[in-house]
Short mmCIF file of C-alpha atoms in Angstrom, two decimals:
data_model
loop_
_atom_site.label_atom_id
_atom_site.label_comp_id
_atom_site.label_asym_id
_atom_site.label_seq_id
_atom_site.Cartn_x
_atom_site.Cartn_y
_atom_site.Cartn_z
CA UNK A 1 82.99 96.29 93.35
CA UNK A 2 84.06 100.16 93.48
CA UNK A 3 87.10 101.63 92.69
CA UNK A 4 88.51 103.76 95.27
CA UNK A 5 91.87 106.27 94.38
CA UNK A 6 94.45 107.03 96.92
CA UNK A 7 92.69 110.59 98.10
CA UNK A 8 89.93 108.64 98.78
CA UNK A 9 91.13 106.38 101.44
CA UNK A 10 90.13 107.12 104.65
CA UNK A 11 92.22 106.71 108.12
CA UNK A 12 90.80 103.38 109.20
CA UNK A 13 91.48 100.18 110.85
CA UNK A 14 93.98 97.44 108.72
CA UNK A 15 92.57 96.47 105.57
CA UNK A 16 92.64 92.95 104.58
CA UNK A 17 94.29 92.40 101.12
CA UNK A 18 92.92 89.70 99.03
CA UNK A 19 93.62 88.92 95.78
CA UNK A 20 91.41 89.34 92.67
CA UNK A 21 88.24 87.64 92.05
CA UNK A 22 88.40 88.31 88.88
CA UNK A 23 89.67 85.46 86.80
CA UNK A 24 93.11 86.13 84.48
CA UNK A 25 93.37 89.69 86.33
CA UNK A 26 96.76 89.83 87.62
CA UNK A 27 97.33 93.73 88.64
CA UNK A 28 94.56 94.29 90.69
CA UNK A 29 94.44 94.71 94.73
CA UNK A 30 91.39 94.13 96.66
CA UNK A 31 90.95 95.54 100.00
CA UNK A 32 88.25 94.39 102.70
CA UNK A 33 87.31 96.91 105.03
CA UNK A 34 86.60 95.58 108.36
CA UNK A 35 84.67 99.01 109.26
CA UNK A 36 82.57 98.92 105.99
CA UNK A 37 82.20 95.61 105.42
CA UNK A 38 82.73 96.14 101.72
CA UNK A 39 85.88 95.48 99.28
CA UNK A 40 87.98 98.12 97.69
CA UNK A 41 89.41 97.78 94.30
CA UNK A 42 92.98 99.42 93.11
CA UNK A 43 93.69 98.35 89.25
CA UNK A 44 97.06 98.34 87.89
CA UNK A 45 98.95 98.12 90.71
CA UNK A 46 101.46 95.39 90.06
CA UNK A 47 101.72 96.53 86.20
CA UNK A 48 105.58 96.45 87.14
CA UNK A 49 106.07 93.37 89.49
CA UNK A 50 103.99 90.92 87.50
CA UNK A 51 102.99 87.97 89.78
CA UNK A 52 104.49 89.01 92.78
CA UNK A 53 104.55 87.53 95.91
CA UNK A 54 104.36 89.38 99.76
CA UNK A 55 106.41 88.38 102.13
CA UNK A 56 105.68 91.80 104.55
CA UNK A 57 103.59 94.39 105.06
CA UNK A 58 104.27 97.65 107.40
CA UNK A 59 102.98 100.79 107.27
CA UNK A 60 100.89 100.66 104.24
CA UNK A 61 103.83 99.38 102.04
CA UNK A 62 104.52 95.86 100.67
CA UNK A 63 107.45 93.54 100.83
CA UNK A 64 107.24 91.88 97.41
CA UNK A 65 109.60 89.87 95.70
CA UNK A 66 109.02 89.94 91.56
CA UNK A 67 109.17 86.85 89.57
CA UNK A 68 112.90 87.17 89.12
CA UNK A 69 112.95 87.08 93.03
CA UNK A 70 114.69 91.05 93.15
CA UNK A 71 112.82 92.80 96.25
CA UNK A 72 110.70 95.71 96.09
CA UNK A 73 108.66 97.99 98.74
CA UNK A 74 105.18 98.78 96.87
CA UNK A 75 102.39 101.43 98.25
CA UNK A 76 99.22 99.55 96.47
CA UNK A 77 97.48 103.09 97.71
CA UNK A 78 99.89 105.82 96.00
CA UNK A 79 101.10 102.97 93.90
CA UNK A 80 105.18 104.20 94.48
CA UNK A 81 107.47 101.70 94.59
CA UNK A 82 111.24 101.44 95.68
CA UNK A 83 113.89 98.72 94.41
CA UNK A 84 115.40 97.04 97.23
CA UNK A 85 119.07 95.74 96.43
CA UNK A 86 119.06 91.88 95.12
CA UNK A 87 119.36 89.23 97.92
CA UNK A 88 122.62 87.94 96.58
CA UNK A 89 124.78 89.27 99.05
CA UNK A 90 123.05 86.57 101.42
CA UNK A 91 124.19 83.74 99.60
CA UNK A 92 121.34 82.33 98.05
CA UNK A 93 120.68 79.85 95.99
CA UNK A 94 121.05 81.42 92.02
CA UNK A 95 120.04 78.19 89.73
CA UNK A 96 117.64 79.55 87.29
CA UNK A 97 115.33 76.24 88.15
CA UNK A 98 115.09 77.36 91.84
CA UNK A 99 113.81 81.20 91.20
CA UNK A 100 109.91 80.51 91.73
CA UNK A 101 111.14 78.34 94.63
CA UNK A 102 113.36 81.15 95.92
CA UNK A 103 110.71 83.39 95.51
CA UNK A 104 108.29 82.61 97.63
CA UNK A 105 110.54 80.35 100.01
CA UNK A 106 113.34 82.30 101.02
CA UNK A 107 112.13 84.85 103.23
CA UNK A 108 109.60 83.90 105.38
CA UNK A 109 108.94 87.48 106.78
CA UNK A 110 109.93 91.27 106.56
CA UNK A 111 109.67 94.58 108.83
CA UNK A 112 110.17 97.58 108.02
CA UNK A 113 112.15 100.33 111.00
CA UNK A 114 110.07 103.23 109.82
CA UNK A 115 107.12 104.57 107.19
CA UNK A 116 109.46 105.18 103.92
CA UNK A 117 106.70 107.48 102.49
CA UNK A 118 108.17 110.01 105.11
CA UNK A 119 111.46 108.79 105.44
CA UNK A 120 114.14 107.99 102.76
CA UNK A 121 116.52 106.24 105.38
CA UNK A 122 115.17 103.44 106.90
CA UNK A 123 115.58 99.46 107.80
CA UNK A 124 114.05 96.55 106.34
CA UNK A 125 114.65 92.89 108.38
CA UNK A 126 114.09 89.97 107.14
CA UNK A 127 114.03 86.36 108.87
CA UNK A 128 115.47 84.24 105.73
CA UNK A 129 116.07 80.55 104.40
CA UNK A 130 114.93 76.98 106.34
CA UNK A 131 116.34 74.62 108.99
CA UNK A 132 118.03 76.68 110.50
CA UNK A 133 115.95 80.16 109.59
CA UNK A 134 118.42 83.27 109.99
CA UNK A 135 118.18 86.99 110.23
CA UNK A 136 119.40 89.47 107.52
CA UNK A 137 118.54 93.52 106.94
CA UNK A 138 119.29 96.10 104.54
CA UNK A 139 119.52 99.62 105.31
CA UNK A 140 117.87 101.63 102.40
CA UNK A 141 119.66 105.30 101.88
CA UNK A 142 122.72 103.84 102.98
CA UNK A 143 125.61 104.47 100.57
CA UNK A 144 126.27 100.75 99.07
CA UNK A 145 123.37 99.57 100.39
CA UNK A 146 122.72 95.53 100.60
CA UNK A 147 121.33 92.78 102.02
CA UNK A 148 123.81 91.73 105.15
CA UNK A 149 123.25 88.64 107.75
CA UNK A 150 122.70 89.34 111.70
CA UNK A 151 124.91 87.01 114.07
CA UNK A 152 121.90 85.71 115.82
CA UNK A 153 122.82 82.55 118.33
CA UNK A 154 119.32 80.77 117.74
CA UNK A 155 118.37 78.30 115.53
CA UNK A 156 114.98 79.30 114.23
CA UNK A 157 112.95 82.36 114.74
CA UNK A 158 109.70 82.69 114.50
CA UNK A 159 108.67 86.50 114.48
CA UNK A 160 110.95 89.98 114.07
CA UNK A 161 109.25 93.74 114.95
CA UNK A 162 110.56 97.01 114.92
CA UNK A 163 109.97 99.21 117.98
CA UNK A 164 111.58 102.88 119.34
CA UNK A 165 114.60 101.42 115.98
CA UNK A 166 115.56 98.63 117.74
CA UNK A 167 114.62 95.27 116.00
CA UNK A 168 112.93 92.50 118.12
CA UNK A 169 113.60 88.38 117.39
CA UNK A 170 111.45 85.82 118.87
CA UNK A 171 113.56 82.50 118.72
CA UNK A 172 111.53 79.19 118.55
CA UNK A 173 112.30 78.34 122.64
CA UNK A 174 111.22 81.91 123.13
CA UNK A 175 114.26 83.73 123.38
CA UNK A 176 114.33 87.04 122.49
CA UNK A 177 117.11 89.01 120.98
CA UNK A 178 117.34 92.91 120.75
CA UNK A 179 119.16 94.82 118.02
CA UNK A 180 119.76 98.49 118.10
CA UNK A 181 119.85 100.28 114.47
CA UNK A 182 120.44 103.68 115.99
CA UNK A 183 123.85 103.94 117.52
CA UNK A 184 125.44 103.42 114.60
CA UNK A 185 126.18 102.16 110.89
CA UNK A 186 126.55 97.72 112.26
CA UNK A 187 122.92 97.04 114.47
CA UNK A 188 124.28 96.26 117.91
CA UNK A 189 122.90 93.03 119.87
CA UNK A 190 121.67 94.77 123.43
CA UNK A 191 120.13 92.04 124.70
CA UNK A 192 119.76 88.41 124.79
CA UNK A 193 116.99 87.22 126.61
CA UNK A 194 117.53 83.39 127.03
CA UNK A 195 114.20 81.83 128.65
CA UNK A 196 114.52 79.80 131.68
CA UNK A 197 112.38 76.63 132.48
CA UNK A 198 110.05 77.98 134.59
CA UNK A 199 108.91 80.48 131.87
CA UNK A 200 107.87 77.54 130.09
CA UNK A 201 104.90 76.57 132.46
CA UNK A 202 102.47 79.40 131.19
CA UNK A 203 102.73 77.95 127.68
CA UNK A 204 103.03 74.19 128.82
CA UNK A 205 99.56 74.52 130.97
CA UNK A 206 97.87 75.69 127.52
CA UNK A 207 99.63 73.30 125.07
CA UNK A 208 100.25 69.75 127.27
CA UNK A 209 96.84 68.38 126.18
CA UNK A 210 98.31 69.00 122.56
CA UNK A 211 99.00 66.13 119.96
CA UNK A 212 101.68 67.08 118.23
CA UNK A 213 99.82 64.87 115.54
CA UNK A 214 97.00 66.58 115.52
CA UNK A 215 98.15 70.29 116.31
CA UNK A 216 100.87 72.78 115.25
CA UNK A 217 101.94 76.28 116.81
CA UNK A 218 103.16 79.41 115.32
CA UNK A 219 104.31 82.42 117.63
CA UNK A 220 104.04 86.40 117.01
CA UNK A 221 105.70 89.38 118.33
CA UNK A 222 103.72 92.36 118.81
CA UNK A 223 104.03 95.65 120.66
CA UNK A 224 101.11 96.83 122.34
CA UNK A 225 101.22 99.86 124.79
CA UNK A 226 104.46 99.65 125.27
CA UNK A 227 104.44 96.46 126.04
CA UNK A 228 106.47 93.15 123.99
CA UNK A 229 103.60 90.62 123.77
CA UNK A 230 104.47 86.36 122.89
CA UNK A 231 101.16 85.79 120.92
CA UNK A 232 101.05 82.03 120.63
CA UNK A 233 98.66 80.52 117.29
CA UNK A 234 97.28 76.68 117.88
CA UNK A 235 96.21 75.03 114.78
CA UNK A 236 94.28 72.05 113.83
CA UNK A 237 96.34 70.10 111.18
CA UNK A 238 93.19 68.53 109.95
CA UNK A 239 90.13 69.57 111.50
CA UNK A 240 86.75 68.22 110.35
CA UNK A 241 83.24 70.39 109.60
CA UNK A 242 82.50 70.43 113.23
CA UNK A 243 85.25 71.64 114.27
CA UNK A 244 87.32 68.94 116.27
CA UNK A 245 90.82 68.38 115.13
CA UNK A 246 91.35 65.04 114.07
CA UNK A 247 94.54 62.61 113.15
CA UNK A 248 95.48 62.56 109.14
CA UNK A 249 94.79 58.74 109.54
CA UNK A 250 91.34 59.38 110.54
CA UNK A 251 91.11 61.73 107.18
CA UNK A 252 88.53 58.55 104.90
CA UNK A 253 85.77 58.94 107.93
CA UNK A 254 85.41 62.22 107.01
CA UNK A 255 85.47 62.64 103.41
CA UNK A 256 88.99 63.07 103.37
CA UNK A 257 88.37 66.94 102.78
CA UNK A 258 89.45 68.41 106.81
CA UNK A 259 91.75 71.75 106.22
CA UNK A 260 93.75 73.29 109.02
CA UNK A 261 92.46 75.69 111.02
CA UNK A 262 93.19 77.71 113.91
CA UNK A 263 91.42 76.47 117.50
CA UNK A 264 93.21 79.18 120.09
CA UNK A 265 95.51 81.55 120.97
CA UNK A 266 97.30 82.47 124.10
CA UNK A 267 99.26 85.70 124.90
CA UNK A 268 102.55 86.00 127.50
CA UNK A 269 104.31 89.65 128.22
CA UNK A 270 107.60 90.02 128.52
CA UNK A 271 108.65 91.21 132.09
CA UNK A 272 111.99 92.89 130.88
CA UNK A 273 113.00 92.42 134.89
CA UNK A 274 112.76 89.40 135.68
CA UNK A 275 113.35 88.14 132.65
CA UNK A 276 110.54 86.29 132.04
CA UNK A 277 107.32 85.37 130.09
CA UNK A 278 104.10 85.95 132.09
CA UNK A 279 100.19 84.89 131.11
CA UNK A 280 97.92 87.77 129.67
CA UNK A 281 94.58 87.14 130.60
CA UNK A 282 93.43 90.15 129.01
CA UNK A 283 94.20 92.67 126.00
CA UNK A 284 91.61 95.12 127.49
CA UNK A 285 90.63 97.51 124.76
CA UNK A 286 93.01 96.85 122.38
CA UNK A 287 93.14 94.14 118.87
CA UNK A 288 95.38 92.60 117.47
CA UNK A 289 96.18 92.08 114.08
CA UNK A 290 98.72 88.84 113.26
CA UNK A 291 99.81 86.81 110.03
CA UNK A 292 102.47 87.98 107.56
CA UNK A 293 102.53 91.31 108.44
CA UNK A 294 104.87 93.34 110.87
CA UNK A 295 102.30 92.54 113.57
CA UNK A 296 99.92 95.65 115.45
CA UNK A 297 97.54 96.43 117.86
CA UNK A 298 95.20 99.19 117.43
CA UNK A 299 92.61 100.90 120.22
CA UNK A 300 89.12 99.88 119.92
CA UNK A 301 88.10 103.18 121.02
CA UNK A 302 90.20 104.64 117.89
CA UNK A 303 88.75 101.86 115.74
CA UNK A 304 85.04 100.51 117.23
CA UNK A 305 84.49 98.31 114.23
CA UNK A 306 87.37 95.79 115.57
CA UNK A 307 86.17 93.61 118.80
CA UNK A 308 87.87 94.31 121.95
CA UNK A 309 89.91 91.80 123.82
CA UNK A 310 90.64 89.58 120.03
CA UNK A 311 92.99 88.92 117.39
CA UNK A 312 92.64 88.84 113.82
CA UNK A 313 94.70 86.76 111.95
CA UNK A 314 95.66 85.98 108.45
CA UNK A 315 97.30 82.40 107.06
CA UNK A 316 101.10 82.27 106.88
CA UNK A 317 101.33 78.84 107.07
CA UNK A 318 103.61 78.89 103.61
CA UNK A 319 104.69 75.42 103.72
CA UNK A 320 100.83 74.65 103.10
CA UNK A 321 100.42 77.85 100.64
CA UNK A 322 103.37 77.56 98.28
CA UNK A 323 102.53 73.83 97.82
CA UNK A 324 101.94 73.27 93.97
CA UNK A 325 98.55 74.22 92.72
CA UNK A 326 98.48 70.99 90.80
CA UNK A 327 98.48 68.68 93.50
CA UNK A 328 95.65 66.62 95.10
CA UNK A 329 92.80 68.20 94.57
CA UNK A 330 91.45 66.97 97.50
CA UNK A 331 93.83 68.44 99.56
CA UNK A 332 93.81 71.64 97.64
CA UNK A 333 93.67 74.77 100.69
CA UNK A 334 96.03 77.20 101.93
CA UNK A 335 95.48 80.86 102.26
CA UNK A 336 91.56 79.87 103.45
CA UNK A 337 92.30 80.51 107.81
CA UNK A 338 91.60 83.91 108.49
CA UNK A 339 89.55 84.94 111.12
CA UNK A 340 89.16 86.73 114.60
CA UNK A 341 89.73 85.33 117.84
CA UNK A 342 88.37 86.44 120.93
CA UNK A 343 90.13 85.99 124.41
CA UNK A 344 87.78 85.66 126.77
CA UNK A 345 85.04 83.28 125.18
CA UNK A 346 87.90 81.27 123.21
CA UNK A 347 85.77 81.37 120.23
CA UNK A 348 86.78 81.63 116.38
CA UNK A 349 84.93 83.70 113.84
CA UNK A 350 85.23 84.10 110.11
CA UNK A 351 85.44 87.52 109.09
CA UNK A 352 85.36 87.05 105.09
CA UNK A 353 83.92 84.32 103.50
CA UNK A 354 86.31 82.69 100.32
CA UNK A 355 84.57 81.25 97.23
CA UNK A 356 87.13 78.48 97.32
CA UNK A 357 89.66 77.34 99.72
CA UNK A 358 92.91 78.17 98.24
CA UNK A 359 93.52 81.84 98.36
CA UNK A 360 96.36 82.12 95.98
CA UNK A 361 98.57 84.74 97.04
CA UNK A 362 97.18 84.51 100.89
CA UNK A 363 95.54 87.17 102.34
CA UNK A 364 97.65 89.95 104.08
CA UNK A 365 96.75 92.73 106.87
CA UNK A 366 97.42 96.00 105.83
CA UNK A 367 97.16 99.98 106.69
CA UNK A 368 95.88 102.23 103.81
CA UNK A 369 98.48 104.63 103.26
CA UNK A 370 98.05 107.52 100.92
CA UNK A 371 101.52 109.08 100.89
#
């Protein structure tokens, strides 16, 4: 392994973060380039935010929370870091027993409205807490700046992105709300797309011959060419060596030993008209890259080491991931499904190969940025 310093980053496709190989190293960050197939190493890193844990990633910066769970935007590339304020102000739980929980459980995903390496004023959004999930921000540069709760009507969200400043929600029934940060000081709700029945038939033609036992969704935002793409994830709960995704009571045929993985994805458009969802058949010459980052799509023309017409994907299933380390060692995973995904042969490749099948902290997508 080689280490690389921030001048020496090239402009180059999203890296994939992984953590250390190294046993007992705790402030190094490795980064898998998809174009050169090799890994980049960046020591000392998290020197100050020992142990921390990602819950975001846009623009070549970091959501981390430290292990007193106090938020912090991190460059692992210029290595400059900013102090969010603490998350408080969104009534939290504060018992010192719950911190690690808090940590890692409380928000489930952050954006950011703009690159802060170029811009001292910007937006971070967060979707935060369980049952029902809610959305907060915090507007950095802002005098008094903190951590403030968005009147959303759903339930449960699933995704948040930033595009032109306004801040996209994808609710579980696949909703979508729209909040402007430009107009002024309090993010304005613009628009509340509800979704009808009908819009439900594109998904329900994909997912009807789908056990609920034996398969779980997750759901994306992502803006590509202007467009606000539904990118829907179908995973195997348990799904044995050859590939088949089989019931948990079927687990002592096959060794016990079957770790989720993802099968398919399918991808709607938003037609802002009729207010609708409608089926993508194709992502023509563009990628996308999906997990627990602020979600992209890049050119393959611009990038020719991603495939064309696929989607690379990380693991954010946390509820699997921020199980305890100490449990079961036969169900011992999470982190492990990462791959690429290509539309029009619906087939599923690994693109890095783990030593084990726990990746402890889980793999992220992420831009170098040198500034």
């Amino acid at each position: 392994m080689k280490c690389y310093y921030a001048t020496s980053f090239p402009q180059t496709s999203p890296w994939l973060m992984l953590p250390s190989d190294e046993e007992n190293v705790v402030n190094t960050c490795c980064f898998y380039s998809l174009r050169e197939e090799k890994i980049y190493t960046v020591k000392n890193v998290l020197q100050e935010c020992h142990d921390a844990w990602c819950v975001g990633s846009s623009y070549g910066w970091l959501v981390i929370m430290d292990n007193n769970s106090i938020p912090h935007l991190l460059n692992p590339v210029s290595r400059r870091r900013i102090q969010l304020p603490q998350i408080w102000s969104l009534h939290c739980p504060i018992n010192p027993d719950s911190i690690e929980q808090l940590r890692r459980n409380f928000i489930a995903k952050a954006v950011l409205s703009s690159d802060p390496s170029h811009n001292d004023s910007f937006v971070v959004a967060i979707i935060y807490g369980a049952l029902p999930s809610k959305l907060g921000f915090c507007k950095y540069g802002e005098k008094g700046s903190r951590w403030r709760g968005l009147e959303g009507v759903h339930g449960e969200y699933c995704d948040v992105i930033f595009h032109k400043e306004k801040l996209y929600a994808l609710a579980g029934d696949g909703s979508v709300e729209v909040w402007d940060f430009k107009k002024c000081s309090t993010p304005i709700k613009t628009m509340n797309l509800h979704q009808p029945f009908l819009e439900l038939e594109s998904v329900n033609r994909i997912t009807k011959d789908l056990s609920k036992e034996k398969y779980s969704t997750q759901t994306y935002l992502v803006e590509s060419l202007g467009e606000i793409l539904s990118v829907g994830r179908v995973i195997g709960n348990f799904v044995n060596h050859e590939g088949t995704a089989i019931c948990e009571g079927d687990l002592d045929e096959y060794g016990c030993f079957c770790p989720y993985r993802t099968l398919q994805f399918y991808v709607l458009k938003l037609n802002f008209t009729a207010n609708k969802w409608e089926k993508v058949e194709s992502l023509r010459d563009r990628a996308l890259f999906l997990g627990g980052n602020q979600s992209m799509s890049v050119s393959v023309h611009d990038f020719p080491e991603c495939e064309e017409d696929s989607i690379y994907f990380t693991d954010d299933r946390w509820d699997e991931i921020t199980l305890d380390v100490g449990r079961d060692h036969d169900y011992d995973y999470g982190g492990h499904d990462v791959g690429v995904y290509n539309i029009a042969n619906k087939v599923v490749k690994p693109i890095y190969e783990f030593r084990k099948w726990r990746v402890d902290p889980p793999p992220f997508w992420i831009v170098p940025n040198p500034w």
